[in-house]
Structure formats: structure tokens, C-alpha cells
Amino acid sequence: MLQAMSQTKTKKQATGGGLCAIFDSDESSTRSFTKLKSLYLQRRVVVILAVVFSITGIILGITSTEISVLRFTTQAGGKIDIDALNREDQFVTYVRYGISCSTVLLILMITYDFFLRRKIQVIEKNLKRFIYAITFKHLASLLLEIAICAIHPLPLDYANFWAVPSKNSVTARKESPVEVILNMLMFLRIYLVARVILLFSPFKRDSTAHSIAKINRVKLDYIFVFKSFMNLYPTQILIGCASVTFLWAAWAVRVCEMNNSSSGLRESYLKNLWFIGVTFLTVGYGDVVPDTICGKTIAIGTGEFCNIMQVADTCCV
């Protein structure tokens, strides 16, 4: 009889312990879900701020470059105003300081987003330590992002020289500010827009779709979201990519040719739009051509990209 009573007591203890364990497990899951939701909200805010700082730096860089183009055009025309040049130099210095400040804030946002992603990975994979979520690949990716976003013109006075063929078939060296190249490379920050699209896509915001993807071990990365959007909106995406490339290439060629009066591409932005559109979307007339190595490189890259877009459009249709 004593043995039966002890067995009954043991069963009650086991049942009570099991209920406590289930309750603790449910409470822990709720706490983890709440924390995970908070981290995703923080990451969305951080990524939006990163894009804002990135676009701010690009706009300031375009402003600085346009002032340089105007200065070269004015000096080539023989109209030199010392006071105006001094005011422009001071304004450009302030603009470059603004670019540097936005770049520092952008790097801080990228670093903070990196740690938020690692915290999310710790919760989703139930890792014991934060250090387990950081691998060499993650660190290399962070350093690459910092290197890309750190490219910007410093508030210093420097110049670069590139080759320009003259009329007598003799290659001349024309002066061009290094900020021109750096400002064009600042457009690499546009990749952050893809991160915003990923975080605000239905696949990330819908908890059901996110859970199904986790169960089926489907990785919701940029490639998956891009393929999904390409299946849903192929024409809109191709038109958007082609339009952005068209506008950027026209501006970049104009900037490269700003110290070359023979090509005629530095006179107006509309002439550069004509050059890009007619040359790469039709047979081309050859009335305006770039002479600098920088302009020719951008023209070649734009032509290859236009061919890729045409092939992609044909495949989608």
C-alpha cells in the first residue's frame, strides 16, 4: 500500500513538472517571438535611415560635381571671376563636409544593421552565444559594404589627369578632379534600395509566408525576391532598370567629357541623353562621340547592359 501511494505521488510530481515545462516553453517562445518582431522593426528603421543617408550623399555629390563642370566650362570660355571662384570653392568645401558626415552616419547604420541581423539569427537558430552567429563570410560582407559606402570625395583639393586625343592625333593630358570619379562610384550605394525592398516585401512582412519558408528551408534572400518580382512584374522592373541606367549613363558621360570641348557632350545634359539613346537603342548616327577613356568605358558598359536588358525582355515576352 505504501508503495502504491509513493507511485501516485511520483506521477503527480511528474505531471506537475511536465505542465511547468510546457508553460515555460510557451512563455519562452512568446518572449522570443516578441523580441524577434522588435528586432525586425528596428532593422526596417535602420535600413530606411541608411538609404536616406546614402541618397543624401549622392545628391550632395551630384551638386559638387555640377559646380566643377560649371567651373571648367566657365574657365574654357575665358570668363574667370576670382570672387565667384572663391565662393564656389567655399561652397564645395561645405558640400564635401556634408558628404563626409552622411557617409559616417551611413557606415554606422550599416554596422548596426549587421549586428541586428546577427541577433535575429541567434533567436531563429536558437544559438547559445552571439559569437556563434558571426562567421568569416559575414565579416567579409560587412567589410565589403563599408568599403563601398566609404567611397566619397574628401574635403580636400586634389586633381587627376586622364588622356584625351586631340585633333593632331597626339594624346593630351586633361585635368579633371578626382571627385568626379568618386562621385560616380558613390552610385554603388544604390544596392541598399534592394535591402529595403527585401525587408518590406510580402515575403518578409507576412508571418505566414515567412513561417512556410522556414519550414520548407527556403532562403528569402535578394535573389528569391528578385525572381518572384520578375515573375509578377517583368515589364515594370525592366523598364525601371533601363530608365535608371539611361539617366545615370548620360550624366556620367557628360561629367567625363567636361574638360573636352571637341566632343560636344559637355554642353548640355540633353545632348548626352541623345547620345545614349540613339547609340544604344538604335543604329547610332555618330554625330557625338566620347573622347576620354572614362567616357568610352561608361559607353561600353552601358551598351553591354542594354544588350542584356533586351535579351531579358525577349525571354520574358
Tab-separated table of C-alpha atoms in Angstrom:
chain	number	residue	atom	x	y	z
A	1	MET	CA	0.000	0.000	0.000
A	2	LEU	CA	2.847	2.366	0.857
A	3	GLN	CA	4.403	1.505	-2.477
A	4	ALA	CA	1.184	2.408	-4.342
A	5	MET	CA	0.961	5.769	-2.526
A	6	SER	CA	4.554	6.572	-3.425
A	7	GLN	CA	3.903	5.729	-7.086
A	8	THR	CA	0.829	8.003	-7.123
A	9	LYS	CA	2.855	10.865	-5.602
A	10	THR	CA	5.588	10.341	-8.147
A	11	LYS	CA	3.058	10.510	-11.024
A	12	LYS	CA	1.605	13.771	-9.678
A	13	GLN	CA	5.053	15.293	-9.437
A	14	ALA	CA	5.877	14.175	-12.949
A	15	THR	CA	2.613	15.590	-14.279
A	16	GLY	CA	3.163	18.899	-12.497
A	17	GLY	CA	6.739	19.114	-13.757
A	18	GLY	CA	5.577	18.454	-17.308
A	19	LEU	CA	2.978	21.206	-17.137
A	20	CYS	CA	5.559	23.643	-15.778
A	21	ALA	CA	7.949	22.718	-18.561
A	22	ILE	CA	5.247	23.274	-21.198
A	23	PHE	CA	4.298	26.599	-19.617
A	24	ASP	CA	7.925	27.706	-19.517
A	25	SER	CA	8.376	26.636	-23.129
A	26	ASP	CA	5.314	28.610	-24.273
A	27	GLU	CA	6.431	31.653	-22.301
A	28	SER	CA	9.924	31.416	-23.769
A	29	SER	CA	8.527	31.102	-27.305
A	30	THR	CA	6.296	34.142	-26.795
A	31	ARG	CA	9.215	36.124	-25.438
A	32	SER	CA	11.412	35.106	-28.375
A	33	PHE	CA	8.694	35.981	-30.893
A	34	THR	CA	8.185	39.411	-29.316
A	35	LYS	CA	11.908	40.096	-29.321
A	36	LEU	CA	12.220	38.892	-32.914
A	37	LYS	CA	9.405	41.195	-34.020
A	38	SER	CA	11.057	44.127	-32.254
A	39	LEU	CA	14.381	43.400	-33.964
A	40	TYR	CA	12.728	43.290	-37.393
A	41	LEU	CA	11.053	46.652	-36.742
A	42	GLN	CA	14.379	48.137	-35.635
A	43	ARG	CA	16.072	46.777	-38.718
A	44	ARG	CA	13.489	48.327	-41.032
A	45	VAL	CA	14.029	51.729	-39.439
A	46	VAL	CA	17.821	51.366	-39.625
A	47	VAL	CA	17.757	50.323	-43.294
A	48	ILE	CA	15.475	53.243	-44.205
A	49	LEU	CA	17.852	55.650	-42.457
A	50	ALA	CA	20.778	54.074	-44.317
A	51	VAL	CA	19.038	54.655	-47.652
A	52	VAL	CA	18.229	58.262	-46.671
A	53	PHE	CA	21.874	58.963	-45.783
A	54	SER	CA	23.003	57.214	-48.965
A	55	ILE	CA	20.724	59.245	-51.243
A	56	THR	CA	21.646	62.440	-49.378
A	57	GLY	CA	25.327	61.797	-50.060
A	58	ILE	CA	24.634	61.064	-53.730
A	59	ILE	CA	22.630	64.289	-54.159
A	60	LEU	CA	25.364	66.322	-52.488
A	61	GLY	CA	27.944	64.596	-54.695
A	62	ILE	CA	25.987	65.481	-57.833
A	63	THR	CA	25.782	69.091	-56.636
A	64	SER	CA	29.534	69.235	-56.091
A	65	THR	CA	30.223	67.684	-59.484
A	66	GLU	CA	27.898	70.067	-61.313
A	67	ILE	CA	29.718	73.017	-59.744
A	68	SER	CA	33.005	71.572	-61.013
A	69	VAL	CA	31.538	71.126	-64.504
A	70	LEU	CA	30.297	74.720	-64.472
A	71	ARG	CA	33.727	75.911	-63.358
A	72	PHE	CA	35.522	74.057	-66.157
A	73	THR	CA	33.040	75.367	-68.725
A	74	THR	CA	33.429	78.938	-67.462
A	75	GLN	CA	37.221	78.765	-67.495
A	76	ALA	CA	37.218	77.298	-71.003
A	77	GLY	CA	35.060	80.191	-72.197
A	78	GLY	CA	37.519	82.729	-70.829
A	79	LYS	CA	35.101	84.089	-68.215
A	80	ILE	CA	37.009	83.969	-64.936
A	81	ASP	CA	35.717	85.726	-61.827
A	82	ILE	CA	38.095	85.312	-58.889
A	83	ASP	CA	35.475	86.204	-56.281
A	84	ALA	CA	32.975	83.790	-57.772
A	85	LEU	CA	35.585	81.025	-57.840
A	86	ASN	CA	36.405	81.620	-54.173
A	87	ARG	CA	32.729	81.458	-53.238
A	88	GLU	CA	32.333	78.261	-55.237
A	89	ASP	CA	35.375	76.723	-53.536
A	90	GLN	CA	33.958	77.541	-50.118
A	91	PHE	CA	30.534	76.161	-51.016
A	92	VAL	CA	32.053	72.978	-52.471
A	93	THR	CA	34.063	72.508	-49.259
A	94	TYR	CA	30.871	72.720	-47.182
A	95	VAL	CA	29.153	70.276	-49.522
A	96	ARG	CA	32.030	67.810	-49.164
A	97	TYR	CA	31.840	68.081	-45.386
A	98	GLY	CA	28.161	67.238	-45.677
A	99	ILE	CA	29.027	64.218	-47.830
A	100	SER	CA	31.563	63.039	-45.237
A	101	CYS	CA	29.039	63.415	-42.392
A	102	SER	CA	26.368	61.478	-44.293
A	103	THR	CA	28.936	58.797	-45.121
A	104	VAL	CA	29.897	58.355	-41.462
A	105	LEU	CA	26.231	58.048	-40.472
A	106	LEU	CA	25.680	55.587	-43.319
A	107	ILE	CA	28.540	53.366	-42.136
A	108	LEU	CA	27.159	53.445	-38.583
A	109	MET	CA	23.731	52.356	-39.837
A	110	ILE	CA	25.263	49.532	-41.885
A	111	THR	CA	27.247	48.297	-38.886
A	112	TYR	CA	24.184	48.465	-36.633
A	113	ASP	CA	22.136	46.577	-39.221
A	114	PHE	CA	24.840	43.900	-39.272
A	115	PHE	CA	24.514	43.339	-35.517
A	116	LEU	CA	20.714	43.315	-35.751
A	117	ARG	CA	20.890	40.587	-38.399
A	118	ARG	CA	23.165	38.538	-36.187
A	119	LYS	CA	20.798	38.934	-33.214
A	120	ILE	CA	17.914	37.759	-35.394
A	121	GLN	CA	19.962	34.753	-36.446
A	122	VAL	CA	20.721	33.903	-32.804
A	123	ILE	CA	16.999	33.799	-31.979
A	124	GLU	CA	15.872	31.978	-35.133
A	125	LYS	CA	18.539	29.279	-34.880
A	126	ASN	CA	18.408	29.129	-31.061
A	127	LEU	CA	22.126	29.729	-30.662
A	128	LYS	CA	23.618	29.964	-27.191
A	129	ARG	CA	26.109	32.756	-27.854
A	130	PHE	CA	26.138	35.773	-30.116
A	131	ILE	CA	29.623	34.963	-31.395
A	132	TYR	CA	28.315	31.732	-32.961
A	133	ALA	CA	26.244	33.772	-35.429
A	134	ILE	CA	29.303	35.595	-36.815
A	135	THR	CA	31.352	33.834	-39.471
A	136	PHE	CA	34.223	34.892	-41.689
A	137	LYS	CA	31.796	35.277	-44.598
A	138	HIS	CA	29.663	37.689	-42.565
A	139	LEU	CA	32.682	39.778	-41.575
A	140	ALA	CA	33.934	39.871	-45.168
A	141	SER	CA	30.494	41.001	-46.331
A	142	LEU	CA	30.438	43.770	-43.698
A	143	LEU	CA	33.900	44.995	-44.678
A	144	LEU	CA	32.911	44.997	-48.354
A	145	GLU	CA	29.803	47.068	-47.603
A	146	ILE	CA	31.822	49.537	-45.543
A	147	ALA	CA	34.412	49.815	-48.330
A	148	ILE	CA	31.703	50.509	-50.939
A	149	CYS	CA	29.841	53.056	-48.823
A	150	ALA	CA	33.038	54.783	-47.659
A	151	ILE	CA	33.847	55.943	-51.195
A	152	HIS	CA	33.263	59.692	-51.334
A	153	PRO	CA	35.212	62.868	-52.146
A	154	LEU	CA	37.047	64.184	-49.102
A	155	PRO	CA	37.036	67.937	-48.384
A	156	LEU	CA	40.479	68.344	-49.936
A	157	ASP	CA	41.829	69.949	-53.102
A	158	TYR	CA	43.115	67.306	-55.471
A	159	ALA	CA	43.081	66.705	-59.197
A	160	ASN	CA	43.518	63.831	-61.608
A	161	PHE	CA	44.641	63.626	-65.226
A	162	TRP	CA	43.273	61.387	-67.935
A	163	ALA	CA	44.109	61.038	-71.614
A	164	VAL	CA	42.171	62.910	-74.297
A	165	PRO	CA	43.041	62.536	-78.013
A	166	SER	CA	43.481	65.883	-79.754
A	167	LYS	CA	42.888	66.806	-83.391
A	168	ASN	CA	46.521	66.322	-84.435
A	169	SER	CA	46.414	62.664	-83.261
A	170	VAL	CA	48.529	63.493	-80.237
A	171	THR	CA	47.180	62.345	-76.899
A	172	ALA	CA	46.906	65.205	-74.433
A	173	ARG	CA	46.528	65.088	-70.661
A	174	LYS	CA	43.497	66.963	-69.403
A	175	GLU	CA	42.943	67.844	-65.772
A	176	SER	CA	39.828	66.520	-64.078
A	177	PRO	CA	39.028	66.438	-60.353
A	178	VAL	CA	39.231	63.089	-58.601
A	179	GLU	CA	35.849	63.894	-57.065
A	180	VAL	CA	34.292	63.167	-60.461
A	181	ILE	CA	35.346	59.516	-60.274
A	182	LEU	CA	34.489	59.250	-56.579
A	183	ASN	CA	31.034	60.766	-57.092
A	184	MET	CA	30.301	58.299	-59.881
A	185	LEU	CA	31.381	55.416	-57.639
A	186	MET	CA	29.048	56.707	-54.920
A	187	PHE	CA	26.167	55.403	-57.027
A	188	LEU	CA	27.174	51.906	-55.876
A	189	ARG	CA	25.256	52.714	-52.694
A	190	ILE	CA	22.046	52.138	-54.641
A	191	TYR	CA	22.280	48.461	-53.629
A	192	LEU	CA	20.748	49.481	-50.284
A	193	VAL	CA	17.433	50.049	-52.069
A	194	ALA	CA	17.311	46.298	-52.721
A	195	ARG	CA	17.608	45.710	-48.973
A	196	VAL	CA	14.622	47.965	-48.324
A	197	ILE	CA	12.606	46.111	-50.965
A	198	LEU	CA	13.552	42.808	-49.334
A	199	LEU	CA	12.529	43.873	-45.820
A	200	PHE	CA	9.232	45.426	-46.939
A	201	SER	CA	8.332	42.652	-49.370
A	202	PRO	CA	5.292	40.466	-48.590
A	203	PHE	CA	7.599	37.512	-48.030
A	204	LYS	CA	9.214	39.224	-45.032
A	205	ARG	CA	6.222	41.106	-43.643
A	206	ASP	CA	3.745	38.220	-43.850
A	207	SER	CA	4.377	35.922	-40.888
A	208	THR	CA	2.610	33.009	-42.600
A	209	ALA	CA	4.792	33.190	-45.707
A	210	HIS	CA	7.864	33.632	-43.525
A	211	SER	CA	6.965	30.543	-41.453
A	212	ILE	CA	6.267	28.426	-44.540
A	213	ALA	CA	9.617	29.442	-45.990
A	214	LYS	CA	11.364	28.462	-42.756
A	215	ILE	CA	9.620	25.085	-42.654
A	216	ASN	CA	10.480	24.333	-46.289
A	217	ARG	CA	14.014	25.715	-45.803
A	218	VAL	CA	13.562	28.344	-48.493
A	219	LYS	CA	16.039	31.197	-48.165
A	220	LEU	CA	14.278	34.552	-48.519
A	221	ASP	CA	17.205	36.469	-49.957
A	222	TYR	CA	17.604	39.088	-52.685
A	223	ILE	CA	17.699	36.507	-55.481
A	224	PHE	CA	14.440	34.863	-54.376
A	225	VAL	CA	12.615	38.195	-54.063
A	226	PHE	CA	14.001	39.430	-57.404
A	227	LYS	CA	12.894	36.259	-59.204
A	228	SER	CA	9.454	36.500	-57.605
A	229	PHE	CA	9.013	40.124	-58.637
A	230	MET	CA	10.334	39.348	-62.124
A	231	ASN	CA	7.628	36.695	-62.496
A	232	LEU	CA	4.953	39.105	-61.256
A	233	TYR	CA	6.074	42.409	-62.811
A	234	PRO	CA	8.675	41.676	-65.533
A	235	THR	CA	7.951	44.681	-67.755
A	236	GLN	CA	7.878	47.233	-64.935
A	237	ILE	CA	11.171	46.044	-63.460
A	238	LEU	CA	12.976	46.019	-66.816
A	239	ILE	CA	11.688	49.499	-67.690
A	240	GLY	CA	12.749	50.816	-64.278
A	241	CYS	CA	16.266	49.361	-64.502
A	242	ALA	CA	16.729	50.582	-68.075
A	243	SER	CA	15.493	54.100	-67.223
A	244	VAL	CA	17.791	54.471	-64.209
A	245	THR	CA	20.776	53.222	-66.226
A	246	PHE	CA	19.878	55.546	-69.109
A	247	LEU	CA	19.752	58.658	-66.892
A	248	TRP	CA	22.895	57.760	-64.937
A	249	ALA	CA	24.969	56.923	-68.035
A	250	ALA	CA	24.051	60.226	-69.709
A	251	TRP	CA	25.110	62.186	-66.624
A	252	ALA	CA	28.318	60.166	-66.175
A	253	VAL	CA	29.408	60.657	-69.800
A	254	ARG	CA	28.773	64.399	-69.506
A	255	VAL	CA	30.905	64.564	-66.375
A	256	CYS	CA	33.719	62.585	-68.001
A	257	GLU	CA	33.711	64.883	-71.026
A	258	MET	CA	33.532	68.119	-69.029
A	259	ASN	CA	37.104	69.149	-69.919
A	260	ASN	CA	36.911	68.082	-73.547
A	261	SER	CA	35.399	70.727	-75.810
A	262	SER	CA	35.838	68.747	-79.050
A	263	SER	CA	33.273	66.037	-78.292
A	264	GLY	CA	30.391	68.439	-77.655
A	265	LEU	CA	28.996	66.228	-74.880
A	266	ARG	CA	29.700	68.672	-72.081
A	267	GLU	CA	27.402	71.361	-73.436
A	268	SER	CA	24.067	70.025	-72.226
A	269	TYR	CA	22.557	67.025	-70.498
A	270	LEU	CA	20.017	66.599	-73.307
A	271	LYS	CA	22.801	66.003	-75.822
A	272	ASN	CA	24.125	63.193	-73.621
A	273	LEU	CA	20.641	61.694	-73.422
A	274	TRP	CA	20.572	61.827	-77.222
A	275	PHE	CA	23.957	60.105	-77.420
A	276	ILE	CA	22.984	57.265	-75.057
A	277	GLY	CA	19.526	56.761	-76.542
A	278	VAL	CA	20.441	56.889	-80.225
A	279	THR	CA	23.702	54.966	-79.917
A	280	PHE	CA	22.478	52.035	-77.828
A	281	LEU	CA	18.781	51.837	-78.706
A	282	THR	CA	19.127	52.394	-82.476
A	283	VAL	CA	21.891	52.146	-85.077
A	284	GLY	CA	23.520	55.403	-83.934
A	285	TYR	CA	24.418	58.398	-86.090
A	286	GLY	CA	27.915	59.162	-84.793
A	287	ASP	CA	27.271	62.904	-84.576
A	288	VAL	CA	28.526	62.977	-80.963
A	289	VAL	CA	31.053	60.532	-79.513
A	290	PRO	CA	33.067	60.471	-76.268
A	291	ASP	CA	36.809	61.087	-76.481
A	292	THR	CA	38.033	60.393	-72.945
A	293	ILE	CA	38.821	56.930	-71.634
A	294	CYS	CA	36.290	57.458	-68.863
A	295	GLY	CA	33.511	58.313	-71.312
A	296	LYS	CA	34.333	55.394	-73.598
A	297	THR	CA	34.375	52.967	-70.655
A	298	ILE	CA	30.944	54.087	-69.493
A	299	ALA	CA	29.636	53.894	-73.061
A	300	ILE	CA	30.886	50.310	-73.436
A	301	GLY	CA	29.383	49.267	-70.099
A	302	THR	CA	26.063	50.902	-70.949
A	303	GLY	CA	25.974	49.174	-74.322
A	304	GLU	CA	26.546	45.760	-72.751
A	305	PHE	CA	23.864	46.398	-70.145
A	306	CYS	CA	21.373	47.500	-72.817
A	307	ASN	CA	22.008	44.290	-74.760
A	308	ILE	CA	21.443	42.225	-71.623
A	309	MET	CA	18.183	44.070	-70.933
A	310	GLN	CA	16.976	43.472	-74.497
A	311	VAL	CA	17.708	39.748	-74.216
A	312	ALA	CA	15.944	39.596	-70.846
A	313	ASP	CA	12.932	41.421	-72.273
A	314	THR	CA	12.763	38.967	-75.182
A	315	CYS	CA	12.938	35.999	-72.810
A	316	CYS	CA	10.195	37.435	-70.577
A	317	VAL	CA	7.893	38.017	-73.538
